[in-house]
Tab-separated table of C-alpha atoms and ligand atoms in Angstrom:
chain	number	residue	atom	x	y	z
A	1	MET	CA	151.726	113.364	141.123
A	2	THR	CA	148.877	112.610	143.588
A	3	PRO	CA	145.720	112.009	141.649
A	4	THR	CA	142.637	113.065	143.679
A	5	THR	CA	140.109	110.412	145.054
A	6	SER	CA	136.463	110.462	143.720
A	7	SER	CA	135.083	111.743	147.123
A	8	GLU	CA	137.029	115.067	146.551
A	9	ARG	CA	135.772	115.702	142.963
A	10	GLY	CA	132.256	116.335	143.698
A	11	THR	CA	129.004	115.120	142.191
A	12	TRP	CA	125.931	116.957	140.574
A	13	ASN	CA	123.122	117.416	143.420
A	14	SER	CA	120.163	116.550	141.440
A	15	LYS	CA	118.931	114.752	138.364
A	16	ILE	CA	117.773	118.210	137.015
A	17	GLY	CA	120.959	119.841	137.946
A	18	PHE	CA	122.938	117.535	135.788
A	19	ILE	CA	120.625	117.831	132.840
A	20	LEU	CA	120.545	121.534	133.023
A	21	ALA	CA	124.231	121.536	133.463
A	22	ALA	CA	124.942	119.451	130.401
A	23	ALA	CA	122.342	121.022	128.242
A	24	GLY	CA	123.792	124.413	129.567
A	25	SER	CA	127.162	123.125	128.184
A	26	ALA	CA	125.450	122.342	124.914
A	27	VAL	CA	123.306	125.409	124.449
A	28	GLY	CA	125.751	128.523	123.877
A	29	LEU	CA	127.094	130.481	121.075
A	30	GLY	CA	127.137	127.342	118.946
A	31	ASN	CA	123.110	127.513	118.873
A	32	ILE	CA	122.666	131.286	118.692
A	33	TRP	CA	125.615	132.465	116.650
A	34	GLY	CA	126.975	129.342	115.187
A	35	PHE	CA	123.853	127.587	113.701
A	36	PRO	CA	122.053	130.489	112.227
A	37	THR	CA	124.951	131.669	110.680
A	38	GLN	CA	125.788	128.183	109.024
A	39	VAL	CA	122.311	127.923	107.872
A	40	ALA	CA	122.422	131.364	106.187
A	41	ASP	CA	125.972	130.222	104.635
A	42	ASN	CA	124.841	126.852	103.504
A	43	GLY	CA	121.592	127.608	101.727
A	44	GLY	CA	119.017	127.115	104.462
A	45	ALA	CA	116.836	124.196	105.031
A	46	ALA	CA	119.051	121.573	103.233
A	47	PHE	CA	121.958	122.331	105.826
A	48	ILE	CA	119.432	121.936	108.838
A	49	LEU	CA	118.373	118.546	107.641
A	50	ILE	CA	121.862	117.101	107.285
A	51	TYR	CA	122.671	118.804	110.614
A	52	LEU	CA	119.639	116.949	112.324
A	53	LEU	CA	120.588	113.776	110.912
A	54	CYS	CA	124.382	114.271	112.290
A	55	CYS	CA	122.928	115.026	115.816
A	56	LEU	CA	120.591	111.985	115.781
A	57	ILE	CA	122.551	109.138	114.186
A	58	ILE	CA	126.098	110.445	115.196
A	59	GLY	CA	125.851	112.834	118.183
A	60	PHE	CA	123.315	111.341	120.270
A	61	PRO	CA	124.970	107.813	120.325
A	62	VAL	CA	128.550	109.613	120.748
A	63	MET	CA	127.135	111.378	123.943
A	64	ILE	CA	126.032	108.250	125.302
A	65	ALA	CA	129.447	106.872	124.934
A	66	GLU	CA	130.916	110.023	126.597
A	67	LEU	CA	128.698	110.017	129.504
A	68	ALA	CA	129.114	106.180	129.959
A	69	ILE	CA	133.087	106.469	129.745
A	70	GLY	CA	132.826	109.415	132.198
A	71	ARG	CA	130.525	107.827	134.739
A	72	ARG	CA	132.254	104.501	134.586
A	73	THR	CA	135.710	105.839	135.358
A	74	GLN	CA	134.899	109.127	137.279
A	75	LYS	CA	137.754	110.871	135.760
A	76	ASN	CA	138.898	113.640	133.288
A	77	PRO	CA	139.093	112.570	129.746
A	78	VAL	CA	142.901	111.719	129.934
A	79	GLY	CA	142.617	109.885	133.093
A	80	ALA	CA	139.336	108.174	131.799
A	81	LEU	CA	140.913	106.614	128.824
A	82	LYS	CA	144.123	105.747	130.804
A	83	ALA	CA	141.849	103.615	133.267
A	84	LEU	CA	140.343	101.965	130.414
A	85	SER	CA	143.531	101.458	128.137
A	86	LYS	CA	144.820	98.353	129.805
A	87	GLY	CA	148.359	99.860	129.269
A	88	ASN	CA	147.894	100.755	125.657
A	89	SER	CA	149.752	104.135	125.323
A	90	PHE	CA	147.832	105.526	122.225
A	91	ILE	CA	144.417	105.355	123.866
A	92	PRO	CA	145.085	108.301	126.235
A	93	LEU	CA	145.859	110.631	123.350
A	94	ILE	CA	142.290	110.662	122.684
A	95	GLY	CA	141.973	112.475	126.023
A	96	TYR	CA	144.783	114.801	125.355
A	97	TRP	CA	143.426	115.686	122.239
A	98	GLY	CA	140.132	116.807	124.052
A	99	VAL	CA	142.270	118.802	126.525
A	100	ILE	CA	143.991	120.659	123.819
A	101	CYS	CA	140.612	121.328	121.760
A	102	GLY	CA	139.081	122.583	124.993
A	103	VAL	CA	141.950	125.087	125.669
A	104	MET	CA	141.864	126.072	121.966
A	105	ILE	CA	138.248	126.500	121.372
A	106	LEU	CA	137.953	128.179	124.652
A	107	SER	CA	140.403	130.816	123.375
A	108	PHE	CA	138.343	132.155	120.693
A	109	TYR	CA	134.952	131.358	122.407
A	110	VAL	CA	135.610	133.821	125.134
A	111	VAL	CA	136.391	136.697	122.490
A	112	ILE	CA	133.083	136.256	120.817
A	113	SER	CA	131.415	135.962	124.285
A	114	GLY	CA	133.206	139.150	124.902
A	115	TRP	CA	131.500	140.859	121.926
A	116	THR	CA	128.192	139.919	123.539
A	117	LEU	CA	129.021	141.865	126.594
A	118	ALA	CA	130.497	144.762	124.716
A	119	TYR	CA	127.056	144.963	122.716
A	120	VAL	CA	125.214	145.165	125.945
A	121	PHE	CA	126.817	148.416	126.368
A	122	GLU	CA	126.512	149.426	122.783
A	123	GLU	CA	122.877	149.091	123.040
A	124	LEU	CA	122.919	151.392	126.168
A	125	PHE	CA	125.098	154.049	124.742
A	126	TYR	CA	123.061	154.111	121.412
A	127	PHE	CA	120.014	154.741	123.199
A	128	PHE	CA	121.541	157.473	125.402
A	129	GLN	CA	123.168	159.109	122.154
A	130	PHE	CA	126.519	158.737	123.365
A	131	GLU	CA	127.515	157.820	119.775
A	132	SER	CA	131.376	157.648	119.958
A	133	ALA	CA	131.073	155.369	122.999
A	134	ALA	CA	128.672	153.300	121.034
A	135	ASN	CA	130.980	153.099	118.175
A	136	TYR	CA	133.933	152.394	120.623
A	137	VAL	CA	132.257	149.345	122.114
A	138	GLY	CA	130.700	148.230	118.906
A	139	ASP	CA	133.912	148.246	116.898
A	140	LEU	CA	134.799	144.330	116.626
A	141	GLY	CA	138.201	145.378	114.968
A	142	ASN	CA	139.430	147.076	117.996
A	143	GLY	CA	142.013	144.559	119.481
A	144	LEU	CA	142.391	146.488	122.828
A	145	LYS	CA	138.639	146.702	123.528
A	146	ASN	CA	138.311	143.178	122.418
A	147	ALA	CA	141.069	141.931	124.998
A	148	VAL	CA	139.369	143.946	127.925
A	149	PHE	CA	135.932	142.312	127.416
A	150	THR	CA	137.496	139.036	126.597
A	151	LEU	CA	139.530	138.866	129.902
A	152	PHE	CA	136.577	139.968	131.898
A	153	PHE	CA	134.378	136.997	130.276
A	154	MET	CA	137.280	134.592	131.029
A	155	GLY	CA	137.415	135.925	134.570
A	156	LEU	CA	133.801	135.196	135.068
A	157	THR	CA	134.258	131.737	133.874
A	158	ILE	CA	137.122	130.962	136.143
A	159	LEU	CA	135.170	132.320	139.090
A	160	ILE	CA	132.368	129.944	138.316
A	161	VAL	CA	134.810	126.770	137.543
A	162	THR	CA	136.523	127.778	140.848
A	163	GLY	CA	133.282	127.072	142.737
A	164	GLY	CA	133.266	123.492	141.749
A	165	VAL	CA	130.480	121.312	140.315
A	166	SER	CA	127.636	121.803	142.369
A	167	LYS	CA	127.914	125.056	144.139
A	168	GLY	CA	129.329	126.642	140.988
A	169	ILE	CA	128.330	125.002	137.762
A	170	GLU	CA	124.972	123.318	138.661
A	171	ARG	CA	123.756	126.289	140.622
A	172	ALA	CA	124.711	128.821	137.921
A	173	THR	CA	123.073	126.866	135.043
A	174	LYS	CA	119.928	125.872	137.179
A	175	LEU	CA	119.206	129.729	137.257
A	176	LEU	CA	120.431	130.867	133.732
A	177	MET	CA	118.782	128.287	131.591
A	178	PRO	CA	114.986	128.850	132.134
A	179	VAL	CA	115.799	132.652	131.886
A	180	LEU	CA	117.560	132.098	128.590
A	181	ILE	CA	114.555	130.069	127.103
A	182	GLY	CA	112.039	132.645	128.140
A	183	ILE	CA	113.830	135.648	126.789
A	184	LEU	CA	114.316	133.689	123.297
A	185	PHE	CA	110.476	133.174	122.934
A	186	ILE	CA	109.699	136.862	123.763
A	187	LEU	CA	111.938	137.949	121.060
A	188	ILE	CA	110.672	135.440	118.502
A	189	PHE	CA	107.163	136.696	119.113
A	190	TYR	CA	108.367	140.261	118.546
A	191	ILE	CA	110.379	139.761	115.530
A	192	PHE	CA	107.359	138.327	113.655
A	193	THR	CA	105.569	141.197	113.718
A	194	LEU	CA	108.205	142.919	111.503
A	195	ASP	CA	108.505	143.333	107.925
A	196	GLY	CA	110.856	140.729	105.951
A	197	ALA	CA	110.641	138.107	108.863
A	198	LYS	CA	108.427	135.944	106.629
A	199	GLU	CA	111.504	135.630	103.965
A	200	GLY	CA	113.413	134.375	106.748
A	201	LEU	CA	111.165	131.564	107.312
A	202	LEU	CA	111.080	130.638	104.004
A	203	MET	CA	114.813	130.289	103.886
A	204	PHE	CA	114.379	128.060	106.925
A	205	PHE	CA	111.989	125.584	105.541
A	206	LYS	CA	112.524	125.468	101.800
A	207	PRO	CA	115.595	123.201	101.244
A	208	ASP	CA	117.861	123.478	98.137
A	209	PHE	CA	119.500	120.235	97.713
A	210	SER	CA	121.797	121.448	95.126
A	211	THR	CA	123.736	123.037	98.050
A	212	ILE	CA	124.910	119.766	99.372
A	213	ASP	CA	128.523	119.085	98.976
A	214	GLY	CA	131.549	117.991	100.867
A	215	ASN	CA	131.836	121.223	102.569
A	216	LEU	CA	128.479	121.232	103.646
A	217	LEU	CA	128.723	117.873	105.237
A	218	LEU	CA	131.754	118.776	107.176
A	219	SER	CA	130.204	121.972	108.310
A	220	ALA	CA	126.839	120.297	109.520
A	221	MET	CA	129.026	117.554	111.101
A	222	GLY	CA	131.339	120.006	113.007
A	223	GLN	CA	128.396	121.984	113.983
A	224	ALA	CA	126.625	118.878	115.247
A	225	PHE	CA	129.635	117.928	117.600
A	226	PHE	CA	130.206	121.670	118.767
A	227	SER	CA	126.744	122.366	119.519
A	228	LEU	CA	126.265	119.303	121.515
A	229	SER	CA	129.665	119.667	123.217
A	230	LEU	CA	131.111	116.305	121.891
A	231	GLY	CA	134.397	114.819	120.571
A	232	MET	CA	136.482	116.738	123.389
A	233	GLY	CA	135.358	114.985	126.474
A	234	ALA	CA	133.355	117.862	128.098
A	235	LEU	CA	130.707	115.092	128.496
A	236	ILE	CA	133.149	112.487	129.721
A	237	THR	CA	133.995	115.102	132.350
A	238	TYR	CA	130.454	115.952	133.246
A	239	GLY	CA	129.558	112.256	133.296
A	240	SER	CA	132.368	111.591	135.848
A	241	TYR	CA	130.346	113.662	138.283
A	242	LEU	CA	127.172	111.698	137.760
A	243	ASN	CA	125.681	109.463	139.881
A	244	LYS	CA	125.001	105.802	139.338
A	245	LYS	CA	121.156	106.037	139.645
A	246	GLN	CA	120.798	108.351	136.871
A	247	ASN	CA	119.493	106.926	133.376
A	248	ILE	CA	122.180	107.902	130.909
A	249	VAL	CA	120.372	107.208	127.769
A	250	GLU	CA	117.370	109.001	128.835
A	251	SER	CA	119.569	111.990	129.913
A	252	ALA	CA	121.479	112.196	126.619
A	253	ALA	CA	118.115	112.236	124.895
A	254	TYR	CA	116.856	115.241	126.865
A	255	ILE	CA	120.080	117.122	126.256
A	256	THR	CA	120.016	116.277	122.514
A	257	ILE	CA	116.549	117.291	122.098
A	258	PHE	CA	117.003	120.405	124.218
A	259	ASP	CA	120.243	121.575	122.267
A	260	VAL	CA	118.652	120.897	118.895
A	261	GLY	CA	115.334	122.474	119.935
A	262	ILE	CA	117.226	125.647	121.154
A	263	ALA	CA	119.175	125.711	117.759
A	264	VAL	CA	116.156	125.764	115.826
A	265	VAL	CA	114.495	128.306	118.001
A	266	ALA	CA	117.516	130.517	117.877
A	267	GLY	CA	117.323	130.189	114.113
A	268	LEU	CA	113.692	131.077	114.186
A	269	LEU	CA	114.970	134.463	115.707
A	270	VAL	CA	118.281	134.987	113.954
A	271	ILE	CA	117.421	134.072	110.551
A	272	PRO	CA	114.000	136.257	110.226
A	273	ALA	CA	116.166	138.924	112.124
A	274	MET	CA	118.707	139.095	109.221
A	275	PHE	CA	115.906	139.594	106.759
A	276	VAL	CA	114.288	142.171	108.807
A	277	ALA	CA	117.723	143.973	108.933
A	278	GLN	CA	117.985	143.574	105.194
A	279	ALA	CA	114.737	145.096	104.719
A	280	GLY	CA	115.994	147.822	106.786
A	281	GLY	CA	118.741	148.570	104.276
A	282	VAL	CA	121.580	146.527	106.005
A	283	GLN	CA	123.404	144.381	103.363
A	284	ILE	CA	123.911	140.740	104.573
A	285	PHE	CA	124.478	138.768	101.358
A	286	ASN	CA	126.705	139.724	98.570
A	287	PRO	CA	124.500	140.713	95.628
A	288	GLU	CA	126.954	139.138	93.329
A	289	THR	CA	128.055	135.986	94.835
A	290	GLY	CA	125.111	135.422	96.866
A	291	ALA	CA	127.419	134.645	100.112
A	292	LEU	CA	127.362	136.222	103.436
A	293	PHE	CA	129.438	139.092	103.675
A	294	SER	CA	130.858	138.024	107.046
A	295	SER	CA	130.139	134.984	108.868
A	296	VAL	CA	132.147	135.404	112.353
A	297	THR	CA	130.570	138.676	112.848
A	298	LEU	CA	127.437	138.162	111.145
A	299	VAL	CA	125.175	138.110	114.385
A	300	PHE	CA	126.915	141.266	115.613
A	301	ASP	CA	126.583	143.192	112.142
A	302	VAL	CA	123.089	142.528	111.704
A	303	LEU	CA	121.263	142.394	114.934
A	304	PRO	CA	122.446	145.720	116.515
A	305	GLU	CA	121.316	147.383	113.302
A	306	MET	CA	117.904	145.562	113.770
A	307	PHE	CA	117.600	146.741	117.240
A	308	HIS	CA	118.719	150.525	116.276
A	309	ASN	CA	115.895	150.363	113.447
A	310	ILE	CA	113.303	149.406	115.987
A	311	GLY	CA	114.705	152.178	118.115
A	312	GLY	CA	113.671	153.818	121.257
A	313	PHE	CA	113.255	152.307	124.359
A	314	VAL	CA	111.950	149.062	123.209
A	315	GLY	CA	114.566	148.661	120.581
A	316	MET	CA	117.400	149.164	123.420
A	317	LEU	CA	115.513	146.826	125.853
A	318	LEU	CA	115.355	144.153	123.079
A	319	GLY	CA	118.993	144.677	122.305
A	320	ILE	CA	120.222	144.453	125.758
A	321	THR	CA	118.131	141.208	126.590
A	322	PHE	CA	119.241	139.614	123.464
A	323	PHE	CA	122.969	140.095	124.065
A	324	ILE	CA	122.539	139.425	127.852
A	325	LEU	CA	120.907	136.068	126.981
A	326	LEU	CA	123.841	135.407	124.414
A	327	GLY	CA	126.248	136.044	127.072
A	328	LEU	CA	124.629	133.923	129.547
A	329	ALA	CA	124.258	131.028	127.231
A	330	ALA	CA	127.879	131.397	126.368
A	331	LEU	CA	128.876	131.455	129.941
A	332	THR	CA	127.178	128.043	130.800
A	333	SER	CA	129.244	126.621	127.802
A	334	SER	CA	132.664	128.355	128.479
A	335	ILE	CA	132.519	126.802	131.844
A	336	SER	CA	132.495	123.325	130.584
A	337	LEU	CA	135.076	124.200	128.015
A	338	LEU	CA	137.392	125.134	131.030
A	339	GLU	CA	136.245	122.259	133.131
A	340	VAL	CA	137.744	119.678	130.568
A	341	PRO	CA	141.396	121.070	131.141
A	342	VAL	CA	140.952	121.969	134.739
A	343	ALA	CA	139.805	118.542	135.549
A	344	TYR	CA	142.571	117.066	133.931
A	345	VAL	CA	145.149	119.197	136.089
A	346	ILE	CA	143.275	118.352	139.226
A	347	ASP	CA	142.977	114.761	138.654
A	348	GLU	CA	146.190	113.791	137.043
A	349	HIS	CA	148.598	116.531	138.810
A	350	GLY	CA	146.848	116.711	142.337
A	351	VAL	CA	146.427	120.644	141.955
A	352	ASN	CA	143.730	122.091	143.755
A	353	ARG	CA	140.636	123.362	142.116
A	354	LYS	CA	141.241	127.020	142.773
A	355	LYS	CA	145.005	126.943	141.466
A	356	ALA	CA	144.120	124.652	138.620
A	357	SER	CA	141.243	126.990	137.398
A	358	TRP	CA	143.338	130.005	137.618
A	359	ILE	CA	146.429	128.588	135.876
A	360	VAL	CA	144.521	126.899	133.072
A	361	GLY	CA	142.234	130.047	132.678
A	362	GLY	CA	145.254	132.408	132.775
A	363	PHE	CA	146.953	130.332	130.038
A	364	VAL	CA	143.647	130.552	127.922
A	365	GLY	CA	143.413	134.163	128.808
A	366	ILE	CA	146.882	134.751	127.090
A	367	ILE	CA	145.992	132.999	123.836
A	368	SER	CA	142.644	134.765	123.848
A	369	VAL	CA	144.081	138.223	123.969
A	370	ILE	CA	146.210	137.235	120.919
A	371	VAL	CA	143.046	136.095	119.059
A	372	SER	CA	141.350	139.404	120.263
A	373	PHE	CA	143.870	141.519	118.006
A	374	GLU	CA	143.970	138.840	115.318
A	375	LEU	CA	140.489	137.834	114.585
A	376	SER	CA	141.378	135.908	111.440
A	377	LEU	CA	142.677	133.187	113.906
A	378	ILE	CA	139.057	132.488	114.518
A	379	ASP	CA	138.475	131.179	111.039
A	380	TYR	CA	141.595	128.804	111.440
A	381	PHE	CA	140.543	127.624	114.954
A	382	VAL	CA	137.037	126.848	113.901
A	383	MET	CA	138.324	124.682	110.949
A	384	ILE	CA	141.130	122.765	113.067
A	385	PHE	CA	139.619	122.324	116.237
A	386	ASN	CA	135.916	122.401	115.540
A	387	GLU	CA	135.154	121.184	112.123
A	388	ILE	CA	138.014	118.716	112.018
A	389	GLY	CA	139.171	118.218	115.863
A	390	LEU	CA	135.718	117.516	117.346
A	391	PRO	CA	134.379	114.893	114.614
A	392	LEU	CA	137.981	113.351	115.054
A	393	GLY	CA	137.678	113.128	118.699
A	394	GLY	CA	134.308	111.695	118.271
A	395	LEU	CA	135.550	108.899	115.803
A	396	ALA	CA	138.164	107.922	118.230
A	397	ILE	CA	135.860	107.601	121.116
A	398	SER	CA	133.431	105.508	118.763
A	399	VAL	CA	136.456	103.230	117.825
A	400	PHE	CA	137.602	102.933	121.272
A	401	LEU	CA	134.544	102.066	122.815
A	402	GLY	CA	133.100	99.684	120.027
A	403	TYR	CA	136.533	97.848	119.492
A	404	PHE	CA	138.714	98.410	122.679
A	405	TRP	CA	136.479	98.877	125.608
A	406	LYS	CA	133.879	96.907	124.089
A	407	SER	CA	130.083	97.576	123.917
A	408	GLU	CA	129.359	94.671	126.510
A	409	ASN	CA	131.480	96.802	129.122
A	410	ALA	CA	129.731	99.885	128.230
A	411	LEU	CA	126.531	97.876	128.819
A	412	LEU	CA	127.278	97.032	132.142
A	413	GLU	CA	127.503	100.885	132.986
A	414	LEU	CA	124.272	101.759	131.063
A	415	GLU	CA	122.397	99.356	132.911
A	416	GLN	CA	123.100	101.252	136.224
A	417	GLY	CA	120.046	103.409	136.270
A	418	ASN	CA	118.466	101.584	133.311
A	419	GLU	CA	118.089	98.059	134.144
A	420	SER	CA	115.844	97.068	130.855
A	421	ILE	CA	118.175	98.476	128.579
A	422	ARG	CA	119.955	95.099	127.980
A	423	ASP	CA	116.905	93.475	126.150
A	424	SER	CA	115.635	96.710	124.450
A	425	GLY	CA	116.110	97.181	120.666
A	426	PHE	CA	117.719	100.414	121.556
A	427	TYR	CA	120.743	98.813	122.790
A	428	THR	CA	121.270	96.876	119.471
A	429	LEU	CA	120.886	100.074	117.620
A	430	TRP	CA	123.214	102.135	119.463
A	431	VAL	CA	126.004	99.474	119.170
A	432	ILE	CA	125.420	99.377	115.387
A	433	LEU	CA	125.433	103.369	115.327
A	434	ILE	CA	128.604	103.462	117.707
A	435	LYS	CA	130.663	100.751	115.897
A	436	TYR	CA	129.699	100.985	112.373
A	437	ILE	CA	127.739	103.749	111.400
A	438	SER	CA	129.342	106.802	113.327
A	439	PRO	CA	133.002	105.795	112.473
A	440	VAL	CA	132.291	105.004	108.650
A	441	LEU	CA	130.258	108.501	108.372
A	442	ILE	CA	132.889	110.689	110.291
A	443	GLY	CA	135.625	108.868	108.672
A	444	LEU	CA	134.195	109.396	105.018
A	445	VAL	CA	133.715	113.407	105.899
A	446	LEU	CA	137.053	113.663	107.290
A	447	LEU	CA	138.567	111.929	104.356
A	448	THR	CA	136.431	113.759	101.871
A	449	THR	CA	137.858	117.085	103.318
A	450	ILE	CA	141.533	115.966	103.568
A	451	TRP	CA	141.107	114.998	99.704
A	452	SER	CA	139.770	118.287	98.862
A	453	PHE	CA	142.655	119.976	100.543
A	454	LEU	CA	145.109	117.835	98.660
A	455	THR	CA	143.697	118.405	95.146
B	501	PFF	N1	128.160	123.430	122.857
B	501	PFF	C1	128.754	124.957	123.075
B	501	PFF	C2	128.064	125.790	121.973
B	501	PFF	O1	127.098	125.172	121.420
B	501	PFF	O2	128.331	127.008	122.073
B	501	PFF	C3	130.254	124.884	122.672
B	501	PFF	C4	131.132	123.814	123.419
B	501	PFF	C5	131.029	123.388	124.755
B	501	PFF	C6	131.847	122.912	122.450
B	501	PFF	C7	131.885	122.393	125.204
B	501	PFF	C8	132.514	121.782	122.858
B	501	PFF	C9	132.400	121.758	124.323
B	501	PFF	F1	133.118	120.643	124.836
């Protein structure tokens, strides 16, 4: 085993490059597919409020913690926690858990990302009236077709990760993020000219607090971790490529605001779009139970219908742009999911980047083919690795930082690039959040979940 030196690992080229790359990791299917679906599934505005609270008082402090650990050690999550473990053999397990979550989340993430590509073709075929081709690519239950698109997407992800930090990841996200935001706004302006959109707005802004229960809390917390790319060391890894001049707290604030902002904006598109589709005759909610017909496929069931109803060249153009947008957002996230296990293999096993990317990517590819054929696995993976796994990782990182590495040591790292932080009230607040509030809240929600499983 020959661990790599930090000079071989690469660093971000610019401040904005890092923020865009980390924001690119955060903004993805979680915002555009996950968040609106969860909002619709959990009664609307009440879920949004709890979600925002989770991002602010748990996610944001944990993000600072991950970035500090990463930059301090300049290592992947396993190496980072090993370096700070003072010989304790349990601490690095947090990093191994992150690597496992990365592999497993990526294995279904690329299947859903594959659907976004398939629907670009679906919109095209529909427009040119190649009906059977459109039905073929739009059939989410077709395992073979799913596998082909999934592997294509996985290949793209591997190629970018092979390019390394600044040439691959930074360059790709710098280009893709601004395009994404622009397209999202164009679609929102369009959707509000259509019938039914206002009803969607109502769901977004009128809270029904009776929907808040243990399940909703777990979903909101899992969604916050997933959307902010926290709990599995993705931001430890991205932090490890960060130079010492960068202000971690400020960067974390930008990334959080950006991610939450895009989720809300995506919600403002997708939720009204659901109601527009409903006004056009598509069934979204089960009239008897009031629940969604399908969460995993909702965006793909409902939105193409809407684009078809709009019809003609405009409908096709909107459809294609939307799915390209979703695919691009997914790509900048899937590269960060793959980067975690790849950085682990590079750092800890001395394998070069290209080989590591293809080996790990190939392994994930195999699992993702199984998921392509057996979509019911997605629900299980979401439950185990997103909703429980990521908050569990966040809990472990908070406890590790607060009680093992100690906040005074983290402070030394945070001071680099932010000299005045020591005397600021923010530092005291952060310590309280990371040492007490975040572990207690995450612990309570996880215990409630385990309790409800057992009873
Ligand atoms: N944040 C990504 C999204 O919202 O789609 C998904 C993700 C990326 C989760 C990286 C976790 C992670 F480490």
